[in-house]
Short mmCIF file of C-alpha atoms in Angstrom, two decimals:
data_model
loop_
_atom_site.label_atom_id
_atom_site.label_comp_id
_atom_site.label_asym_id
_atom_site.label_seq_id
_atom_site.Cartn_x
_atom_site.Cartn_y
_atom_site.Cartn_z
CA UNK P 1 -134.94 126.41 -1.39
CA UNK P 2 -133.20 128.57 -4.38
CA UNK P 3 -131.10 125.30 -4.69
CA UNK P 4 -134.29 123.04 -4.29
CA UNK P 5 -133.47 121.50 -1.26
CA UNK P 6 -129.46 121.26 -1.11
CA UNK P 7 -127.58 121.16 2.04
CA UNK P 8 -128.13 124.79 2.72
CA UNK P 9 -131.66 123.53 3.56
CA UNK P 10 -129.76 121.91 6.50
CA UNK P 11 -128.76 124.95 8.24
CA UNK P 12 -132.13 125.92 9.46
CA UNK P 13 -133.67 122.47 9.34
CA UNK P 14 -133.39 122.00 12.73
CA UNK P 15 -134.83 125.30 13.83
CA UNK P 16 -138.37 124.58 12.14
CA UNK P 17 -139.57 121.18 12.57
CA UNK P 18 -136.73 119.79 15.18
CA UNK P 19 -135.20 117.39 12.61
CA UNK P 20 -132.16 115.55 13.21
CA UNK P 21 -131.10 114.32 10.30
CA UNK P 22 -131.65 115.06 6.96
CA UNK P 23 -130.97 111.73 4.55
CA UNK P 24 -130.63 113.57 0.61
CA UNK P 25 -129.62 110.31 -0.51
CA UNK P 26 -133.10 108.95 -0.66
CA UNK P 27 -134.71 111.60 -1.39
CA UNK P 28 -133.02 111.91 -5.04
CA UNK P 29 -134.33 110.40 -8.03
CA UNK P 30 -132.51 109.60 -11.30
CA UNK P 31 -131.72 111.77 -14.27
CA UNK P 32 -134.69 113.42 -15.59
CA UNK P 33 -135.80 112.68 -19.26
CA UNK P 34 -138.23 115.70 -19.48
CA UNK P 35 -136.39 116.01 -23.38
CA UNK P 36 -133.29 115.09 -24.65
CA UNK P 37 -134.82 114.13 -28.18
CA UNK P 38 -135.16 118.15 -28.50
CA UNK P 39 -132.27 119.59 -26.92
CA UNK P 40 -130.34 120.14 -30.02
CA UNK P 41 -133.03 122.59 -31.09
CA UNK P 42 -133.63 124.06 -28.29
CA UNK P 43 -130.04 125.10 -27.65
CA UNK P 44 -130.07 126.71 -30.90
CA UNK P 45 -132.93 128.93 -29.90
CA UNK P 46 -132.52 132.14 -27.70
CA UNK P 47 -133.37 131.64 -24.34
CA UNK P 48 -137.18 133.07 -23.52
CA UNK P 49 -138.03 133.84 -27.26
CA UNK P 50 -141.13 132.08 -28.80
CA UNK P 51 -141.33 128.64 -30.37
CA UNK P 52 -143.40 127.38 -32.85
CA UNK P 53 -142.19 123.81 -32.25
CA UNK P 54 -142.33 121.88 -29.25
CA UNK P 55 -138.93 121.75 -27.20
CA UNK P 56 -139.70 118.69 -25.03
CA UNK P 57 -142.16 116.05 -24.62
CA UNK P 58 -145.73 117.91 -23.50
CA UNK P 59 -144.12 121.77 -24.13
CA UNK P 60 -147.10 123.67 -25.61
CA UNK P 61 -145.65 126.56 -28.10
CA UNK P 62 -147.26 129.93 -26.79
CA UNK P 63 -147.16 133.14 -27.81
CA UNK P 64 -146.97 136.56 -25.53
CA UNK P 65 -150.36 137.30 -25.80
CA UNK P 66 -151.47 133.50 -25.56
CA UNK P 67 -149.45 133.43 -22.40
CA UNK P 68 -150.74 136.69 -21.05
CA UNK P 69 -154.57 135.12 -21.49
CA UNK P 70 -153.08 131.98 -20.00
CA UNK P 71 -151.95 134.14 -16.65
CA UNK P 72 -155.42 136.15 -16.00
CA UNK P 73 -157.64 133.31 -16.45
CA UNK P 74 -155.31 130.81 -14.43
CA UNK P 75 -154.99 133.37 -11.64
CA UNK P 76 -158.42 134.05 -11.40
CA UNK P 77 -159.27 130.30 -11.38
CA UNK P 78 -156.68 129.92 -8.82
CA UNK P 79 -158.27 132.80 -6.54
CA UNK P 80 -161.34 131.39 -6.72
CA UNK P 81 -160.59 128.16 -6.29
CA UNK P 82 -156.86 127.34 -4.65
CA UNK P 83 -157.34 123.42 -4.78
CA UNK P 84 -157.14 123.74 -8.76
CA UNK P 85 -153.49 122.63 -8.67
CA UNK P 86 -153.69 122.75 -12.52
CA UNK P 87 -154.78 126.27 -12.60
CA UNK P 88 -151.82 127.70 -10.18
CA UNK P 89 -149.51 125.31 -12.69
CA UNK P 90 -150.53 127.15 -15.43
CA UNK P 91 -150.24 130.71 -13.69
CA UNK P 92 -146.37 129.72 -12.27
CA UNK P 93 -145.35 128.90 -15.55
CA UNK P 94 -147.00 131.96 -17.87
CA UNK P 95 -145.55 134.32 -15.23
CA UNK P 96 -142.32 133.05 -14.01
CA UNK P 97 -139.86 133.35 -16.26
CA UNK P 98 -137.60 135.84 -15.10
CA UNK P 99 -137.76 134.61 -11.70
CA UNK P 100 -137.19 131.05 -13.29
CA UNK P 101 -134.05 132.49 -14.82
CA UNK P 102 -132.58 133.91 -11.76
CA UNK P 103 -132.69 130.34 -9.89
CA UNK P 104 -131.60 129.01 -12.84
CA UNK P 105 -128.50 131.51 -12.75
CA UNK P 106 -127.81 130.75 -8.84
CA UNK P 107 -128.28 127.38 -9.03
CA UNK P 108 -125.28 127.32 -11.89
CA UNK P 109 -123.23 129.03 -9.29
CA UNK P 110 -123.75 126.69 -6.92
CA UNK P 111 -121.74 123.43 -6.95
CA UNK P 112 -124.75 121.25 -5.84
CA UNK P 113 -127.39 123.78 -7.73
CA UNK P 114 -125.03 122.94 -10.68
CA UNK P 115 -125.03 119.64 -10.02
CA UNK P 116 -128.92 119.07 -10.10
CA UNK P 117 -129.22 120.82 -13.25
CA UNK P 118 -126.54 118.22 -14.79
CA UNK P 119 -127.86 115.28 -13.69
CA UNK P 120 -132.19 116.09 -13.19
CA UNK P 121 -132.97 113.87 -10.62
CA UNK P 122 -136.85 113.35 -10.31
CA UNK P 123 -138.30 113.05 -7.00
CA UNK P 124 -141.14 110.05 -7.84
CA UNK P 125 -142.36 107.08 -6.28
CA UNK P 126 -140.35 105.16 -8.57
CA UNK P 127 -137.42 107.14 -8.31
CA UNK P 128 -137.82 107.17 -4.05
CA UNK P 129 -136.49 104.45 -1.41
CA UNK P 130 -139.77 104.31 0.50
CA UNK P 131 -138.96 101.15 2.69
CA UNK P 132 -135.16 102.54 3.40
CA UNK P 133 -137.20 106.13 4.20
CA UNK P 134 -139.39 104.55 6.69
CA UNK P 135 -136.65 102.42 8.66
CA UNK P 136 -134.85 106.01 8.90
CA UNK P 137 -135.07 106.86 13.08
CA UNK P 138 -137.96 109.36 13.91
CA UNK P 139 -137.48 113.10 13.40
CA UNK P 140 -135.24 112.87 10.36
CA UNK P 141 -136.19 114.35 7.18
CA UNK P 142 -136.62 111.34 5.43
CA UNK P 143 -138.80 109.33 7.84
CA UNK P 144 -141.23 112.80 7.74
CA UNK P 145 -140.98 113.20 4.15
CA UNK P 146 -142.90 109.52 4.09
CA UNK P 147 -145.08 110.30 7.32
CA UNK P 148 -146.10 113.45 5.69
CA UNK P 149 -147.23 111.70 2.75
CA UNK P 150 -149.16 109.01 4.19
CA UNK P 151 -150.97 111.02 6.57
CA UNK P 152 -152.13 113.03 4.04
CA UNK P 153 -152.56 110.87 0.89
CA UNK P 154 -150.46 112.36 -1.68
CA UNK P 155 -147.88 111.28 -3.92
CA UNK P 156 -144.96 113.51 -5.96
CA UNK P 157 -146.32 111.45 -8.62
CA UNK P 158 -149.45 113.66 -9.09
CA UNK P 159 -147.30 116.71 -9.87
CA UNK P 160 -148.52 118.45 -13.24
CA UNK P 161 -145.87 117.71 -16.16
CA UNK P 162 -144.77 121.83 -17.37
CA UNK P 163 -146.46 122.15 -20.68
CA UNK P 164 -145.91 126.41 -21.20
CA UNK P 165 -142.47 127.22 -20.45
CA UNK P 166 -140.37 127.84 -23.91
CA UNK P 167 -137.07 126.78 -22.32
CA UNK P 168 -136.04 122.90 -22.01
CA UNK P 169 -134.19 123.91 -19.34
CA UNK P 170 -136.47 126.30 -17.26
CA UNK P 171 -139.30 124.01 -17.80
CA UNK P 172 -136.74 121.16 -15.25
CA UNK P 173 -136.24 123.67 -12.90
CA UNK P 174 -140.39 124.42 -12.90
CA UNK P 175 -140.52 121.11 -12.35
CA UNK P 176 -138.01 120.71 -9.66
CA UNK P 177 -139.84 123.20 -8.01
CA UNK P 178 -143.40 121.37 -7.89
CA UNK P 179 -141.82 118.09 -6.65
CA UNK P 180 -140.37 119.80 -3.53
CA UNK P 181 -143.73 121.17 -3.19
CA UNK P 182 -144.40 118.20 -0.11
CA UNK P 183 -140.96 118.66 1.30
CA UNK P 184 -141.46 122.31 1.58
CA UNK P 185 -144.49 121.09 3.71
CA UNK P 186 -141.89 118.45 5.69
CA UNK P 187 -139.93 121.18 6.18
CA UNK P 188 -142.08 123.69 7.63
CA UNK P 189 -144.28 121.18 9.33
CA UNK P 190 -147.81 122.40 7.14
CA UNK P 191 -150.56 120.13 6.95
CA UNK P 192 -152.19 120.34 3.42
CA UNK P 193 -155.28 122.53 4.58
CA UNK P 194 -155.36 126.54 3.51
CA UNK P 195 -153.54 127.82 6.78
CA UNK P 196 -150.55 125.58 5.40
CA UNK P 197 -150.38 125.90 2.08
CA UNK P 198 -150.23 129.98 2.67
CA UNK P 199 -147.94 129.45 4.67
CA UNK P 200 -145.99 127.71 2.10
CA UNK P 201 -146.32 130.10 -0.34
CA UNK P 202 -144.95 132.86 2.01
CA UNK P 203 -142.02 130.29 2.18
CA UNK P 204 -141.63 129.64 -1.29
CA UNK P 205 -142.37 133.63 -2.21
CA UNK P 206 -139.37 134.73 -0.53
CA UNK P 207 -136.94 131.95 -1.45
CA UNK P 208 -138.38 131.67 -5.63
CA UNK P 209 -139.30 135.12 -6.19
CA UNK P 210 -142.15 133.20 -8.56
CA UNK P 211 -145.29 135.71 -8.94
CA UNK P 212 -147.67 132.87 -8.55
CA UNK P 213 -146.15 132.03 -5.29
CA UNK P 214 -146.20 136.14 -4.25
CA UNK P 215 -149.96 136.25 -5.61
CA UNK P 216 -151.13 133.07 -3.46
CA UNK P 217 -149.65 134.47 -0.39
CA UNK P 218 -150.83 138.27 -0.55
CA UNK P 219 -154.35 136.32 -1.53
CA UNK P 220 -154.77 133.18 0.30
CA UNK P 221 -154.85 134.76 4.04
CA UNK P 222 -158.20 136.18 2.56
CA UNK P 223 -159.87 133.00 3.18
CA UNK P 224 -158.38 132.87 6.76
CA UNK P 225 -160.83 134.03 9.34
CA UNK P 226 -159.24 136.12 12.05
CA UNK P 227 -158.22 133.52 14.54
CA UNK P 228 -156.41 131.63 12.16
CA UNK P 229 -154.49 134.96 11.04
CA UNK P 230 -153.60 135.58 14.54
CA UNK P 231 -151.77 132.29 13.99
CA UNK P 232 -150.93 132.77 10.89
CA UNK P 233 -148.55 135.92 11.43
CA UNK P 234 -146.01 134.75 13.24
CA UNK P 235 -144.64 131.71 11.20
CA UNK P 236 -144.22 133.63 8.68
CA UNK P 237 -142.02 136.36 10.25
CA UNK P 238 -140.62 133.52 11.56
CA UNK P 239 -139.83 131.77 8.05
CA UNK P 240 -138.87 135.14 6.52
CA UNK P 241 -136.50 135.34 9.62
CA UNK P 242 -135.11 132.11 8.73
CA UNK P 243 -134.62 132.62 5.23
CA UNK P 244 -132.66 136.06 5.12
#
C-alpha cells in the first residue's frame, strides 16, 4: 500500500482474499484537481512550514499549536467514538506529516508511485467503470471492489476532502490514502464492523507508518471482547507477515 495500490499490491493479492485478477484499469480515476489555481504559491513555500493563505481549494491555514489542539481533541473523539470518520480525518492529517513525507518520498522513487503523483487519479463514482467492474469474472479485484461496496452501502464518494495539511501535495497523497480506504477492505476481505476496520488499521499501520492508523490499532482491539481477539490475532500476524 506505500504506492496506494500499484502492482506490488499484486504479489500478495492472491494469498489474502484468493483473487485472480486484479483489473487497475478500472479502478483509476482521472487527474485530480484538488488545486492547481494555487500551486504556484505553494511551490514557493517550504515544504511543512505554516501558511497563512490557503494552498488549495478547502486547505484550512493552521498553526503548530492549532494543529496540536486539532490532534488531542480529534483523537479523543475518535477513541470514543471510531464511527466519527471526520474526527480520525482530522487526527491523520494534524499528525501525519512526516509519515506523509516518507510515502511521498517512496512513491517518487517508484515509477508507478511517480506516476500517480503526476497524473492524481481520483478513485470516485464518477471517475469508476461500475458496469465494466461488475461484468469482470468472480474473484477478481474489480468485481469485489463493487461487491464490497454494495453489500455494505458505501461509496468513495463520501471520503472527507483534506482541509489541514499545509502541503498541496501531501494533502493528494492524504487523500489517495482515504479513497483506498474500501480497497484496503477488498483486499483483506474486512467487513465494515470494528473487528475489520482494526484489522485494517493494523494493515495500513505497518504499510503508512500514519500515527492515526498506529493509534486506532493499539486502541480499537479495546472494544473487542475476548472471543473476537482470539480471532483477531492471527490476521494480523498474518498481514504483518505479508507485508515485510
Amino acid at each position: 500500500m506505500v504506492f496506494l495500490l500499484t502492482r506490488r499490491t499484486q504479489k500478495f493479492l492472491p494469498c489474502l482474499v484468493n483473487l485472480r485478477k486484479v483489473n487497475r484499469c478500472l479502478v483509476t480515476g482521472k487527474r485530480c484537481q484538488l488545486c492547481h489555481t494555487a500551486q504556484a504559491s505553494a511551490a514557493d513555500s517550504p515544504r511543512g512550514e505554516e501558511t497563512s493563505y490557503p494552498l488549495y481549494p478547502g486547505h484550512i491555514p493552521t498553526s503548530p499549536l492549532q494543529k496540536a489542539l486539532l490532534a488531542a481533541g480529534s483523537a479523543c473523539m475518535a477513541l470514543y467514538n471510531p464511527y466519527r470518520h471526520d474526527m480520525v480525518a482530522v487526527l491523520g492529517e494534524t499528525t501525519g506529516y512526516l509519515a506523509l513525507h516518507n510515502l511521498r518520498e517512496r512513491m517518487k522513487k517508484d515509477p508507478e508511485g511517480h506516476r500517480i503523483l503526476q497524473e492524481r487519479p481520483r478513485i470516485r463514482l464518477s471517475t469508476l467503470d461500475i458496469t465494466g467492474l461488475q461484468a469482470l469474472p468472480e474473484g477478481t479485484f474489480g468485481r469485489e471492489y463493487v461487491r464490497f461496496l454494495d453489500d455494505n452501502r458505501v461509496s468513495p464518494d463520501t471520503r472527507m476532502p483534506t482541509k489541514f495539511v499545509d502541503d498541496e501535495e501531501l494533502a493528494y497523497v492524504v487523500q489517495r490514502y482515504r479513497e483506498v480506504h474500501d480497497l484496503m477492505h477488498t483486499l483483506l476481505g474486512m467487513p465494515t464492523n470494528m473487528l475489520g476496520e482494526v484489522t485494517v488499521k493494523w494493515f495500513e499501520a505497518v504499510q503508512t507508518g500514519l500515527p492515526m492508523c498506529v493509534l486506532g490499532a493499539l486502541f480499537g482491539p479495546v472494544r473487542l471482547n475476548a472471543r473476537v481477539l482470539l480471532r483477531f490475532c492471527p490476521v494480523c500476524l498474518l498481514t504483518d507477515d505479508f507485508t515485510q
